[in-house]
PDB file of C-alpha atoms in Angstrom:
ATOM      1  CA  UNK Z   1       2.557  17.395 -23.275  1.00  0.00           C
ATOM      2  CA  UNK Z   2       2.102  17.696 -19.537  1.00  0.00           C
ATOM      3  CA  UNK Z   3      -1.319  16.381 -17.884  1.00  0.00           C
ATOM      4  CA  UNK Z   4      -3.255  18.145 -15.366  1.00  0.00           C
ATOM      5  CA  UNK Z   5      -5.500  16.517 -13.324  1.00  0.00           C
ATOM      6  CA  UNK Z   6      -7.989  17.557 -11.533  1.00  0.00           C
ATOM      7  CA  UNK Z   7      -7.846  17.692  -7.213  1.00  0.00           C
ATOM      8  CA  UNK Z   8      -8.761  14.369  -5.682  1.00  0.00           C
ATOM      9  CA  UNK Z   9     -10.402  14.510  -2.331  1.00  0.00           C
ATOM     10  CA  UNK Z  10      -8.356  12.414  -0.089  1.00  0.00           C
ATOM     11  CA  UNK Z  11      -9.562  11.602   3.548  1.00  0.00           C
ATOM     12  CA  UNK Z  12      -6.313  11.898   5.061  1.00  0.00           C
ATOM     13  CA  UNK Z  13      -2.505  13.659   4.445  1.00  0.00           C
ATOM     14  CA  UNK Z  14      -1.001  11.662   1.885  1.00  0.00           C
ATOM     15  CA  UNK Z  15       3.254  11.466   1.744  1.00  0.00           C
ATOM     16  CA  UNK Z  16       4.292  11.196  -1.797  1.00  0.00           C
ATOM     17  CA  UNK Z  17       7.542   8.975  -1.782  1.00  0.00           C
ATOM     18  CA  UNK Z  18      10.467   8.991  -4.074  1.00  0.00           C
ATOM     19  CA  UNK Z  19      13.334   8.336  -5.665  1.00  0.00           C
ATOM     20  CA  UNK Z  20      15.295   7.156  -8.753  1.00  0.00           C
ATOM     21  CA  UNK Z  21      16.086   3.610  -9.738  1.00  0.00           C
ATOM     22  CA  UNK Z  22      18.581   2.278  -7.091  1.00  0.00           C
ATOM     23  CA  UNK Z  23      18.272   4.593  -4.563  1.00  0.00           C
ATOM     24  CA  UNK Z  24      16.027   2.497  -2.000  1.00  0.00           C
ATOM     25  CA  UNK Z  25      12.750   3.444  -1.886  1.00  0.00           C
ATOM     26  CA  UNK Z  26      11.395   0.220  -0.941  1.00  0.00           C
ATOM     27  CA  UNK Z  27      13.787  -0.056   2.425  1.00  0.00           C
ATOM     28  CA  UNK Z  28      12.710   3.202   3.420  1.00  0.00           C
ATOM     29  CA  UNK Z  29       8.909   2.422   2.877  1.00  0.00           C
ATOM     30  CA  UNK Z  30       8.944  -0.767   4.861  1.00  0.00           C
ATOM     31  CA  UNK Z  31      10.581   1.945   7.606  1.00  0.00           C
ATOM     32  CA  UNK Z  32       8.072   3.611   7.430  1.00  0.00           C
ATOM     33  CA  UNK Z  33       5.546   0.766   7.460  1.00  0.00           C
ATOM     34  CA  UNK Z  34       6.954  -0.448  10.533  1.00  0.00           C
ATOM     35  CA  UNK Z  35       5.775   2.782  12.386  1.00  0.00           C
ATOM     36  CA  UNK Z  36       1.871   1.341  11.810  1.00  0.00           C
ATOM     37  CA  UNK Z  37       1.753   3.368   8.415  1.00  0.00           C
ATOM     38  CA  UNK Z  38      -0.219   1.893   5.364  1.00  0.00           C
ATOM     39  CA  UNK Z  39       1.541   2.170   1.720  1.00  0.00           C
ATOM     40  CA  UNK Z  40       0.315   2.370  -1.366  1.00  0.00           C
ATOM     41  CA  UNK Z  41       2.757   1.230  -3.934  1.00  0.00           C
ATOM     42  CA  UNK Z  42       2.331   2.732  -7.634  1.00  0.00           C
ATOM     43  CA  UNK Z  43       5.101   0.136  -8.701  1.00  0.00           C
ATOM     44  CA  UNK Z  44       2.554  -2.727  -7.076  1.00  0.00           C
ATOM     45  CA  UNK Z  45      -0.513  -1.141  -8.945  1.00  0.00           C
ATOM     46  CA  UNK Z  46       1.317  -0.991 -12.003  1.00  0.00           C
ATOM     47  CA  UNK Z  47       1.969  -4.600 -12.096  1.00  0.00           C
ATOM     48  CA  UNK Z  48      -1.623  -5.466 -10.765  1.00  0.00           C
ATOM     49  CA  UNK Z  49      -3.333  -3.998 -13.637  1.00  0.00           C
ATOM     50  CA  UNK Z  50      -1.063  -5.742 -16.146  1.00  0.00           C
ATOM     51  CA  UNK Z  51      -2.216  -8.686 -14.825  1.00  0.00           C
ATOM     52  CA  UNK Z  52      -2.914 -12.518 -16.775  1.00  0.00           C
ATOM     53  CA  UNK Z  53      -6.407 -11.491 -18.152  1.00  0.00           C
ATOM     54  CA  UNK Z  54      -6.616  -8.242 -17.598  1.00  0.00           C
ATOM     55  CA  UNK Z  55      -7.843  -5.869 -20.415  1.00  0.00           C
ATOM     56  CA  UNK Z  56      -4.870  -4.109 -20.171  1.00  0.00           C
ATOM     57  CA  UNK Z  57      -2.307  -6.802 -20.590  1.00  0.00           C
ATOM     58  CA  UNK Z  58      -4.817  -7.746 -23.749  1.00  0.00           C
ATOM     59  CA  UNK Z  59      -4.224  -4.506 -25.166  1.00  0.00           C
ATOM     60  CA  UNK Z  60      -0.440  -4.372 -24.832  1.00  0.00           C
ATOM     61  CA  UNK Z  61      -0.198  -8.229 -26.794  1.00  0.00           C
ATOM     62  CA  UNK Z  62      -2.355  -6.504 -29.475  1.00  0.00           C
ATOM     63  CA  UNK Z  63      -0.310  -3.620 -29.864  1.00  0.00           C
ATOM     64  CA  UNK Z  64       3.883  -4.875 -29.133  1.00  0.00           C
ATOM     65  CA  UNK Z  65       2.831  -8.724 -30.609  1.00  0.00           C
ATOM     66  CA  UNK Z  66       2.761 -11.480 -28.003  1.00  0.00           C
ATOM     67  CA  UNK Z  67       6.581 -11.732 -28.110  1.00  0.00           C
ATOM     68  CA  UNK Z  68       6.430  -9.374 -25.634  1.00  0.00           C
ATOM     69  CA  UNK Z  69       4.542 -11.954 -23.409  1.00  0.00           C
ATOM     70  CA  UNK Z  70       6.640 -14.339 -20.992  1.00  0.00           C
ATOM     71  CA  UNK Z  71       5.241 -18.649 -21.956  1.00  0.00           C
ATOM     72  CA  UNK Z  72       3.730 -18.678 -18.998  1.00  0.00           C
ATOM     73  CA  UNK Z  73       1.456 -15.736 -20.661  1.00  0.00           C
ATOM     74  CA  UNK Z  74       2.646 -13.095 -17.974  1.00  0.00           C
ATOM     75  CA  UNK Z  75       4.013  -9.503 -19.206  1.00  0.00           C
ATOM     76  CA  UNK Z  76       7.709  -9.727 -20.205  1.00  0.00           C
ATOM     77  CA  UNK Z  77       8.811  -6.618 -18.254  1.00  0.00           C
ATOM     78  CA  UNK Z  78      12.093  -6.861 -19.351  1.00  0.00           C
ATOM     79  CA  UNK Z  79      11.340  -6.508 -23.051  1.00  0.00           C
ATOM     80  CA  UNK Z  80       8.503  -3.820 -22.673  1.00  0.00           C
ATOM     81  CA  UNK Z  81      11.130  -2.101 -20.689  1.00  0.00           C
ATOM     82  CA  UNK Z  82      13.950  -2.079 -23.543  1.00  0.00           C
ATOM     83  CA  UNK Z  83      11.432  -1.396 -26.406  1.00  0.00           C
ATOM     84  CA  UNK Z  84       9.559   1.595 -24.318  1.00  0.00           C
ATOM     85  CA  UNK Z  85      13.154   3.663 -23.987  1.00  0.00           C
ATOM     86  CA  UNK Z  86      14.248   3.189 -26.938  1.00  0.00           C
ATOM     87  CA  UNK Z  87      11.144   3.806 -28.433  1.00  0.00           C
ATOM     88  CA  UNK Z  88       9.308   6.953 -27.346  1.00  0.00           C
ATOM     89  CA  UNK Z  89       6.262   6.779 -29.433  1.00  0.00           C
ATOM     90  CA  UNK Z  90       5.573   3.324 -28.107  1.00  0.00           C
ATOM     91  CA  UNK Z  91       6.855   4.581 -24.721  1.00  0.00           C
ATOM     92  CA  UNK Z  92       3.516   7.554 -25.035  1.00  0.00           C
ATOM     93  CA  UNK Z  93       1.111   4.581 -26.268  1.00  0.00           C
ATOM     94  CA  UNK Z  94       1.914   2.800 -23.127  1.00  0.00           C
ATOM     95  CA  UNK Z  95       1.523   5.571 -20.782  1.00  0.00           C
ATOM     96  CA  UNK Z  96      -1.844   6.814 -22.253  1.00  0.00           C
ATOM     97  CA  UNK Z  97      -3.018   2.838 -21.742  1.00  0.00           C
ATOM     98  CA  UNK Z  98      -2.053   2.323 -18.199  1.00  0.00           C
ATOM     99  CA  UNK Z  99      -1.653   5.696 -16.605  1.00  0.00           C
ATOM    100  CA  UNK Z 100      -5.853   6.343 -16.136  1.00  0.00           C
ATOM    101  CA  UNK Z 101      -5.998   2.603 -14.659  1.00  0.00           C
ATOM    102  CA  UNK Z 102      -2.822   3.178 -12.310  1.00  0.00           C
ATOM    103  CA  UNK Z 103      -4.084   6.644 -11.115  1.00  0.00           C
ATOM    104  CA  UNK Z 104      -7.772   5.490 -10.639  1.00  0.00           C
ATOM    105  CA  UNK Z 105      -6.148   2.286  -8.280  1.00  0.00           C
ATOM    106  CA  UNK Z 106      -4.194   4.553  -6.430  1.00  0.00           C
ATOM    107  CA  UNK Z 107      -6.890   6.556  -5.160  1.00  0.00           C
ATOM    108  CA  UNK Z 108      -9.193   3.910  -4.201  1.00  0.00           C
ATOM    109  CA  UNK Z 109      -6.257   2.355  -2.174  1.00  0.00           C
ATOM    110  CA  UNK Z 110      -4.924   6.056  -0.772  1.00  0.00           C
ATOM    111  CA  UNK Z 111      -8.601   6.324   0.683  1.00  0.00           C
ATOM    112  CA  UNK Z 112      -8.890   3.140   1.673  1.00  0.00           C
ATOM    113  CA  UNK Z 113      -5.841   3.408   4.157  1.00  0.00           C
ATOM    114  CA  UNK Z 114      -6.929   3.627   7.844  1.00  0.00           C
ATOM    115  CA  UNK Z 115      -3.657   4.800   9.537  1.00  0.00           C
ATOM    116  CA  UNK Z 116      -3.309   8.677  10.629  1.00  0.00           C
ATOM    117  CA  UNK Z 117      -1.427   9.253   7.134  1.00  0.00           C
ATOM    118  CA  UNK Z 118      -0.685   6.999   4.225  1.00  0.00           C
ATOM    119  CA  UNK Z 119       2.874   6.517   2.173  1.00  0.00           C
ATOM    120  CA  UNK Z 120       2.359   6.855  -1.531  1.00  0.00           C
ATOM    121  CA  UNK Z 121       5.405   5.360  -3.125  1.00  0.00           C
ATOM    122  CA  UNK Z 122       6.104   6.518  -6.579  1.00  0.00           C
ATOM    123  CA  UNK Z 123       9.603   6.226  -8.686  1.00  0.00           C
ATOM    124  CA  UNK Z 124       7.841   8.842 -10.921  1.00  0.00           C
ATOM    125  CA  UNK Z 125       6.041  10.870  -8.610  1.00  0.00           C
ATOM    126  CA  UNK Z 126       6.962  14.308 -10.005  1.00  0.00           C
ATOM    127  CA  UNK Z 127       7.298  12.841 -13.467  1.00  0.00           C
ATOM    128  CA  UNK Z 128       3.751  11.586 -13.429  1.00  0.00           C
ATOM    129  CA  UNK Z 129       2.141  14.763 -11.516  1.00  0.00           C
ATOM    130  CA  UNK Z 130       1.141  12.578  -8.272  1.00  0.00           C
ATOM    131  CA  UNK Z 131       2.928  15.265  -6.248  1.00  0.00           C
ATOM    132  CA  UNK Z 132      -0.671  17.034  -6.394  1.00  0.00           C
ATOM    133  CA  UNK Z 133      -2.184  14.691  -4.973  1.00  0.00           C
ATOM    134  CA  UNK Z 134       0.149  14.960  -1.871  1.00  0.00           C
ATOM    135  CA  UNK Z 135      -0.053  16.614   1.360  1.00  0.00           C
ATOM    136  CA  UNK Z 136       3.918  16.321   1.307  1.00  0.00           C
ATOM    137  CA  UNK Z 137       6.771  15.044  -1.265  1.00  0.00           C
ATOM    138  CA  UNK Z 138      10.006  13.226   0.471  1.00  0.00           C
ATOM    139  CA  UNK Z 139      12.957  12.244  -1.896  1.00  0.00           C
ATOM    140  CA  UNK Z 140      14.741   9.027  -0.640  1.00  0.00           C
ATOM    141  CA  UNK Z 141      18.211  10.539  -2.389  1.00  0.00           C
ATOM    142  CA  UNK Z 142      21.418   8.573  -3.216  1.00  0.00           C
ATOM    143  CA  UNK Z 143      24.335   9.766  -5.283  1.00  0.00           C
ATOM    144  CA  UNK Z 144      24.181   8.622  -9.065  1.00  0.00           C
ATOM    145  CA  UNK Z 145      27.129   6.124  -8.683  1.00  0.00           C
ATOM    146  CA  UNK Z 146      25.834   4.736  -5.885  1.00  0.00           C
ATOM    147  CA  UNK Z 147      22.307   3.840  -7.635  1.00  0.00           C
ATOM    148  CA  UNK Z 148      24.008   2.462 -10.696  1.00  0.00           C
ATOM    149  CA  UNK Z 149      26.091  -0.363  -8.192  1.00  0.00           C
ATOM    150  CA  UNK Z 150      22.967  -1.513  -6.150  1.00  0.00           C
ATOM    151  CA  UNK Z 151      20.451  -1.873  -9.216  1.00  0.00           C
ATOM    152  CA  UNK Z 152      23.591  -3.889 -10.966  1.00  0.00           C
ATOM    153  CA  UNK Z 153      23.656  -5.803  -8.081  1.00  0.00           C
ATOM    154  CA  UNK Z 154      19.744  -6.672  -7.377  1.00  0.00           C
ATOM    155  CA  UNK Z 155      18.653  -6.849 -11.068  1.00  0.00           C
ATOM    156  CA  UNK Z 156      21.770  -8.099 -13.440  1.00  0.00           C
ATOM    157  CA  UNK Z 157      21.657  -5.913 -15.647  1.00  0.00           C
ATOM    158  CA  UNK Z 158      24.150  -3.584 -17.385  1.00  0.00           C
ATOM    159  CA  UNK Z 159      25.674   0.133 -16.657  1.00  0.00           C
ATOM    160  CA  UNK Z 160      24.384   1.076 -19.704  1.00  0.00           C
ATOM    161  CA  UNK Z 161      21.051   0.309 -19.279  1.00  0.00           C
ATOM    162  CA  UNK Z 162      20.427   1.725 -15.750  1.00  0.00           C
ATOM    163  CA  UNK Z 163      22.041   4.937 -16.571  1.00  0.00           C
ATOM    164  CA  UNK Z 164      20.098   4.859 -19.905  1.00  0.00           C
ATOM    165  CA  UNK Z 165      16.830   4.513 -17.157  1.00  0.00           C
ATOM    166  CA  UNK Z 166      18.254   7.334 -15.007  1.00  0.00           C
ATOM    167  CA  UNK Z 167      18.782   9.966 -18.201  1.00  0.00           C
ATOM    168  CA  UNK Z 168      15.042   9.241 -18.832  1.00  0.00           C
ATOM    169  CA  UNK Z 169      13.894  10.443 -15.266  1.00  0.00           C
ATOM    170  CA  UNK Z 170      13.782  13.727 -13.937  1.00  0.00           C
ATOM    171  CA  UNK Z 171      17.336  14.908 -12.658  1.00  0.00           C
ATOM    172  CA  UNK Z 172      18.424  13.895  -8.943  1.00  0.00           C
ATOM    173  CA  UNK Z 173      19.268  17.874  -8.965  1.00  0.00           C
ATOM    174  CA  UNK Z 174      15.233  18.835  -9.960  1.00  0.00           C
ATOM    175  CA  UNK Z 175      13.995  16.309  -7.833  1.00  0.00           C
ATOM    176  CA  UNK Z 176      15.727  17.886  -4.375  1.00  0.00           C
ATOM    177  CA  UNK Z 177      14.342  21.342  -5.597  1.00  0.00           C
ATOM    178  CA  UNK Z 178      10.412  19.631  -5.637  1.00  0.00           C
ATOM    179  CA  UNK Z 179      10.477  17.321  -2.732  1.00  0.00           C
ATOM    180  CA  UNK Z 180       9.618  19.071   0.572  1.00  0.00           C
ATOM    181  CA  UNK Z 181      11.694  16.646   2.574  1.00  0.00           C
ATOM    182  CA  UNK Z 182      15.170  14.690   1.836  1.00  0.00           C
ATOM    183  CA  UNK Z 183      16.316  11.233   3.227  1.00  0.00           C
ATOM    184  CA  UNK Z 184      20.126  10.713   2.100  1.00  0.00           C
ATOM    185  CA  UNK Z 185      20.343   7.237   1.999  1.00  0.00           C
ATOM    186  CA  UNK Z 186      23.521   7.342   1.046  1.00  0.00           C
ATOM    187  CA  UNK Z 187      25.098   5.583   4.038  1.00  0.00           C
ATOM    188  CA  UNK Z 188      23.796   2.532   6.265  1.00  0.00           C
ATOM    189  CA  UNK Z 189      20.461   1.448   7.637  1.00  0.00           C
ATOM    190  CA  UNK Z 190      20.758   2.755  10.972  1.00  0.00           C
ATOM    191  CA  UNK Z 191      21.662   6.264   9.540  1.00  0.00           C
ATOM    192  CA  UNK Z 192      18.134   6.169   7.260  1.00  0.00           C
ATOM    193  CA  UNK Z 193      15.995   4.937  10.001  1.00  0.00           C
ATOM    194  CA  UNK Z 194      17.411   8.117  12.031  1.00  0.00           C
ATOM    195  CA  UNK Z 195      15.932  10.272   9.737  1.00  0.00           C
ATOM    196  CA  UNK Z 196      12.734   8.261   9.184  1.00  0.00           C
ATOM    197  CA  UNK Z 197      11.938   8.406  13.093  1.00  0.00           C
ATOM    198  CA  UNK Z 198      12.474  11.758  12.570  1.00  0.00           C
ATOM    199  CA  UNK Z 199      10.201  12.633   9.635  1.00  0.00           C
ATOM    200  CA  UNK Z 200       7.510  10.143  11.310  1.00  0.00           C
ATOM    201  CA  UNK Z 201       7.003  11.931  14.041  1.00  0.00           C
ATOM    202  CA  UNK Z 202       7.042  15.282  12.542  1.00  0.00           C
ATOM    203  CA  UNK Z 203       4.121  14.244  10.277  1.00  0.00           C
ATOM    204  CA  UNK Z 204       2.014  13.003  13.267  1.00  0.00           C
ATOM    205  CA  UNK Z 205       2.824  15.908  15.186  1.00  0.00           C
ATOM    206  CA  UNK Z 206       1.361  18.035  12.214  1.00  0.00           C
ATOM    207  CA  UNK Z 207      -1.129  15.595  11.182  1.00  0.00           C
ATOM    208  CA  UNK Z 208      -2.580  13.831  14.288  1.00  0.00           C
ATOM    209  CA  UNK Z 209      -5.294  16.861  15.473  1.00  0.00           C
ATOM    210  CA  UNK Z 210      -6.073  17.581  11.894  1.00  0.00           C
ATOM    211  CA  UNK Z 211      -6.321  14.570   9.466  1.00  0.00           C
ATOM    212  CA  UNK Z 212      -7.945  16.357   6.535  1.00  0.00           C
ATOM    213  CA  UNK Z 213      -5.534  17.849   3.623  1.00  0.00           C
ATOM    214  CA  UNK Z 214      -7.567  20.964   3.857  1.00  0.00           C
ATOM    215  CA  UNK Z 215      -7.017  21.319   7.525  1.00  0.00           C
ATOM    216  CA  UNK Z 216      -3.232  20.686   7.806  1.00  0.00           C
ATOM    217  CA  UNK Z 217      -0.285  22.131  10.180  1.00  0.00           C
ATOM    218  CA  UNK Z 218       2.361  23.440   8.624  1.00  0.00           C
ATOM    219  CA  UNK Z 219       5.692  21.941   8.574  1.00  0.00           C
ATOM    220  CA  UNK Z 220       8.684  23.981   9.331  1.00  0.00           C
TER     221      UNK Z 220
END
């Protein structure tokens, strides 16, 4: 079932960014970053509240066994990973646990960012309904093939699995239809930083006289 949340009030336009496993979100981020712009990272959060000793992490032993525990006592992400998509009930269990503690994180950080509009980056930013949350969505966007090759080559791990993470997110295809603005980082560096010049100073051109959400320019 689909959660609605209620509106957050945000002091400032917030740019919900994107994309599926591979397709470099992070690069593009640390473009943006660059520019003077804060980020919020849900991936980051995620891991922070799954912390050694954190109720969370507690909870998750409890429930999967500490197998799924690393000996150093940190979160084997590797195994919760394998047993969460092939295992959908356990996959729901997980999401009601750490969703609420993710969400609540991201908002103290989103408001707690000082530059003239904040990056939130989110893998599963339509998935997860953070899109309302967002002034505007961009979708860092990469052809499926091309995903599959760089996560092989930055994580190990096989075809099967990566495509088997892909199937489980929202289609490249829906994902263009939601997001507001497209960066094809199909190609090299210099190509995506074209486009992220671009986008940055469209935003501050819309955003600098009005910072409020409520009080935004429109974007052609």
């Amino acid at each position: 079932m689909v959660q609605h949340y209620p509106p957050v009030l945000l002091n400032k336009p917030v740019i919900g960014l994107t994309g599926g496993i591979g397709s470099g979100k992070t690069a593009i981020a640390n473009m943006f970053a660059k520019q003077g712009i804060e980020l919020v990272d849900a991936d980051i959060i995620a891991r922070d509240v799954v912390a050694v000793g954190s109720p969370a992490l507690k909870a998750i032993s409890q429930h999967f066994g500490t197998d799924i525990l690393l000996s150093n006592g940190e979160l084997n992400r590797a195994k919760l990973r394998e047993q969460i998509f092939t295992h959908p009930v356990d996959k729901t269990w997980l999401n009601n646990l750490l969703h609420p503690l993710i969400r609540e994180k991201i908002h103290q950080d989103l408001n707690a960012a000082t530059s003239q509009y904040v990056i939130l980056v989110a893998p599963l930013l339509f998935e997860n309904q953070l899109d309302q949350i967002c002034t505007r969505t961009v979708l860092i966007d990469a052809p499926e093939s091309l995903q599959i090759s760089r996560t092989s080559a930055r994580d190990n791990v096989s075809t099967a699995q990566i495509e088997a993470i892909i199937a489980a997110q929202m289609s490249r295809s829906e994902k263009q239809k939601k997001a507001d603005d497209i960066i094809d980082n199909s190609k090299d560096l210099p190509f995506a930083q074209q486009q992220v010049s671009q986008l940055h100073q469209e935003y501050l051109g819309a955003y600098m006289d009005s910072p409020l959400m409520s009080k935004r320019k429109s974007l052609k």
